[in-house]
PDB file of C-alpha atoms in Angstrom:
ATOM      1  CA  MET A   1       1.666 -10.099  -0.485  1.00 78.00           C
ATOM      2  CA  LEU A   2      -0.346  -7.827  -2.707  1.00 86.00           C
ATOM      3  CA  ALA A   3       1.944  -4.941  -1.872  1.00 85.00           C
ATOM      4  CA  LEU A   4       5.054  -6.869  -2.931  1.00 84.00           C
ATOM      5  CA  VAL A   5       3.301  -8.070  -6.175  1.00 88.00           C
ATOM      6  CA  SER A   6       2.483  -4.476  -7.075  1.00 89.00           C
ATOM      7  CA  LEU A   7       6.132  -3.449  -6.353  1.00 87.00           C
ATOM      8  CA  VAL A   8       7.474  -6.197  -8.509  1.00 86.00           C
ATOM      9  CA  VAL A   9       5.089  -5.229 -11.321  1.00 89.00           C
ATOM     10  CA  GLY A  10       6.077  -1.605 -10.922  1.00 88.00           C
ATOM     11  CA  HIS A  11       9.720  -2.499 -10.899  1.00 86.00           C
ATOM     12  CA  ARG A  12       9.396  -4.445 -14.213  1.00 89.00           C
ATOM     13  CA  SER A  13       7.249  -1.906 -15.918  1.00 87.00           C
ATOM     14  CA  ARG A  14       7.575   1.852 -16.709  1.00 85.00           C
ATOM     15  CA  LEU A  15       5.560   2.698 -13.714  1.00 84.00           C
ATOM     16  CA  GLY A  16       8.464   2.430 -11.170  1.00 88.00           C
ATOM     17  CA  THR A  17       8.415   1.088  -7.687  1.00 88.00           C
ATOM     18  CA  ARG A  18       7.756   4.363  -5.926  1.00 89.00           C
ATOM     19  CA  ARG A  19       4.634   5.046  -7.967  1.00 90.00           C
ATOM     20  CA  ALA A  20       3.494   1.404  -7.631  1.00 90.00           C
ATOM     21  CA  ALA A  21       3.830   1.778  -3.829  1.00 90.00           C
ATOM     22  CA  VAL A  22       1.927   5.091  -3.813  1.00 91.00           C
ATOM     23  CA  TRP A  23      -0.822   3.689  -6.009  1.00 90.00           C
ATOM     24  CA  PHE A  24      -1.004   0.445  -3.947  1.00 92.00           C
ATOM     25  CA  SER A  25      -1.176   2.462  -0.630  1.00 93.00           C
ATOM     26  CA  LEU A  26      -3.857   4.786  -1.994  1.00 94.00           C
ATOM     27  CA  LEU A  27      -6.036   1.971  -3.386  1.00 93.00           C
ATOM     28  CA  TRP A  28      -5.537  -0.220  -0.320  1.00 94.00           C
ATOM     29  CA  THR A  29      -6.504   2.707   2.029  1.00 96.00           C
ATOM     30  CA  ILE A  30      -9.643   3.390  -0.096  1.00 96.00           C
ATOM     31  CA  ALA A  31     -10.539  -0.270   0.139  1.00 96.00           C
ATOM     32  CA  MET A  32     -10.030  -0.217   3.883  1.00 96.00           C
ATOM     33  CA  ILE A  33     -12.173   2.895   4.279  1.00 97.00           C
ATOM     34  CA  ALA A  34     -14.947   1.153   2.338  1.00 97.00           C
ATOM     35  CA  ASN A  35     -14.458  -1.789   4.817  1.00 96.00           C
ATOM     36  CA  LEU A  36     -14.805   0.717   7.616  1.00 97.00           C
ATOM     37  CA  GLY A  37     -18.044   2.041   6.069  1.00 97.00           C
ATOM     38  CA  LEU A  38     -19.375  -1.440   5.772  1.00 97.00           C
ATOM     39  CA  GLY A  39     -18.687  -2.244   9.457  1.00 96.00           C
ATOM     40  CA  VAL A  40     -20.360   0.971  10.482  1.00 97.00           C
ATOM     41  CA  SER A  41     -23.337   0.264   8.414  1.00 97.00           C
ATOM     42  CA  HIS A  42     -23.725  -3.067  10.167  1.00 97.00           C
ATOM     43  CA  GLY A  43     -23.961  -1.579  13.546  1.00 96.00           C
ATOM     44  CA  TYR A  44     -20.265  -1.172  14.672  1.00 96.00           C
ATOM     45  CA  SER A  45     -19.344   2.196  15.950  1.00 97.00           C
ATOM     46  CA  LEU A  46     -16.648   4.417  14.361  1.00 96.00           C
ATOM     47  CA  ALA A  47     -14.616   3.931  17.584  1.00 97.00           C
ATOM     48  CA  GLU A  48     -14.684   0.163  17.182  1.00 96.00           C
ATOM     49  CA  GLU A  49     -13.812   0.415  13.485  1.00 96.00           C
ATOM     50  CA  LEU A  50     -10.985   2.985  13.515  1.00 96.00           C
ATOM     51  CA  PRO A  51      -8.395   0.641  15.099  1.00 96.00           C
ATOM     52  CA  ILE A  52      -9.256  -1.965  12.598  1.00 95.00           C
ATOM     53  CA  LEU A  53      -8.679   0.450   9.874  1.00 96.00           C
ATOM     54  CA  LEU A  54      -5.281   1.168  11.286  1.00 96.00           C
ATOM     55  CA  ILE A  55      -4.396  -2.446  11.729  1.00 96.00           C
ATOM     56  CA  ASN A  56      -5.306  -3.002   7.995  1.00 95.00           C
ATOM     57  CA  VAL A  57      -3.653   0.044   6.467  1.00 95.00           C
ATOM     58  CA  LEU A  58      -0.402   0.633   8.438  1.00 95.00           C
ATOM     59  CA  PRO A  59       1.210  -2.741   7.870  1.00 93.00           C
ATOM     60  CA  ALA A  60       0.443  -2.641   4.157  1.00 91.00           C
ATOM     61  CA  VAL A  61       1.864   0.921   3.758  1.00 91.00           C
ATOM     62  CA  VAL A  62       5.056  -0.054   5.732  1.00 93.00           C
ATOM     63  CA  VAL A  63       5.672  -3.159   3.628  1.00 90.00           C
ATOM     64  CA  ALA A  64       5.187  -1.136   0.447  1.00 89.00           C
ATOM     65  CA  SER A  65       7.612   1.535   1.773  1.00 89.00           C
ATOM     66  CA  VAL A  66      10.291  -0.949   2.943  1.00 90.00           C
ATOM     67  CA  GLY A  67       9.826  -2.757  -0.390  1.00 86.00           C
ATOM     68  CA  VAL A  68      10.580   0.405  -2.372  1.00 87.00           C
ATOM     69  CA  HIS A  69      13.734   0.915  -0.383  1.00 88.00           C
ATOM     70  CA  LEU A  70      14.870  -2.721  -0.834  1.00 87.00           C
ATOM     71  CA  ILE A  71      14.025  -2.969  -4.504  1.00 83.00           C
ATOM     72  CA  GLY A  72      15.495   0.597  -5.053  1.00 74.00           C
ATOM     73  CA  ARG A  73      18.931  -0.545  -3.806  1.00 71.00           C
ATOM     74  CA  ARG A  74      20.651  -0.938  -7.179  1.00 62.00           C
ATOM     75  CA  ALA A  75      23.883  -0.001  -8.759  1.00 41.00           C
ATOM     76  CA  PRO A  76      25.146   3.518  -8.046  1.00 51.00           C
ATOM     77  CA  GLY A  77      23.677   6.118 -10.220  1.00 52.00           C
ATOM     78  CA  ALA A  78      20.504   4.014 -11.055  1.00 53.00           C
ATOM     79  CA  ARG A  79      17.245   5.952 -10.567  1.00 56.00           C
ATOM     80  CA  ASP A  80      13.650   4.913 -10.053  1.00 51.00           C
ATOM     81  CA  GLU A  81      11.063   7.033 -11.584  1.00 52.00           C
TER      82      GLU A  81
END
């Protein structure tokens, strides 16, 4: 949901949907790495936390990427910065 909100905000602003998707993906990944660090600091092993990281990061990045593609389908000749 947050990925789609960031794409809509990017689409309506000068930021652009691609940049919004990149920024969302970057910030989401950083947040999930912090979550991984928190789990490891509470006694979970890195091997236990890595699948959780992937489960949290991959769907969000896929939604952002697909959203860019769907929002970007506009009139011929229209560009997204």
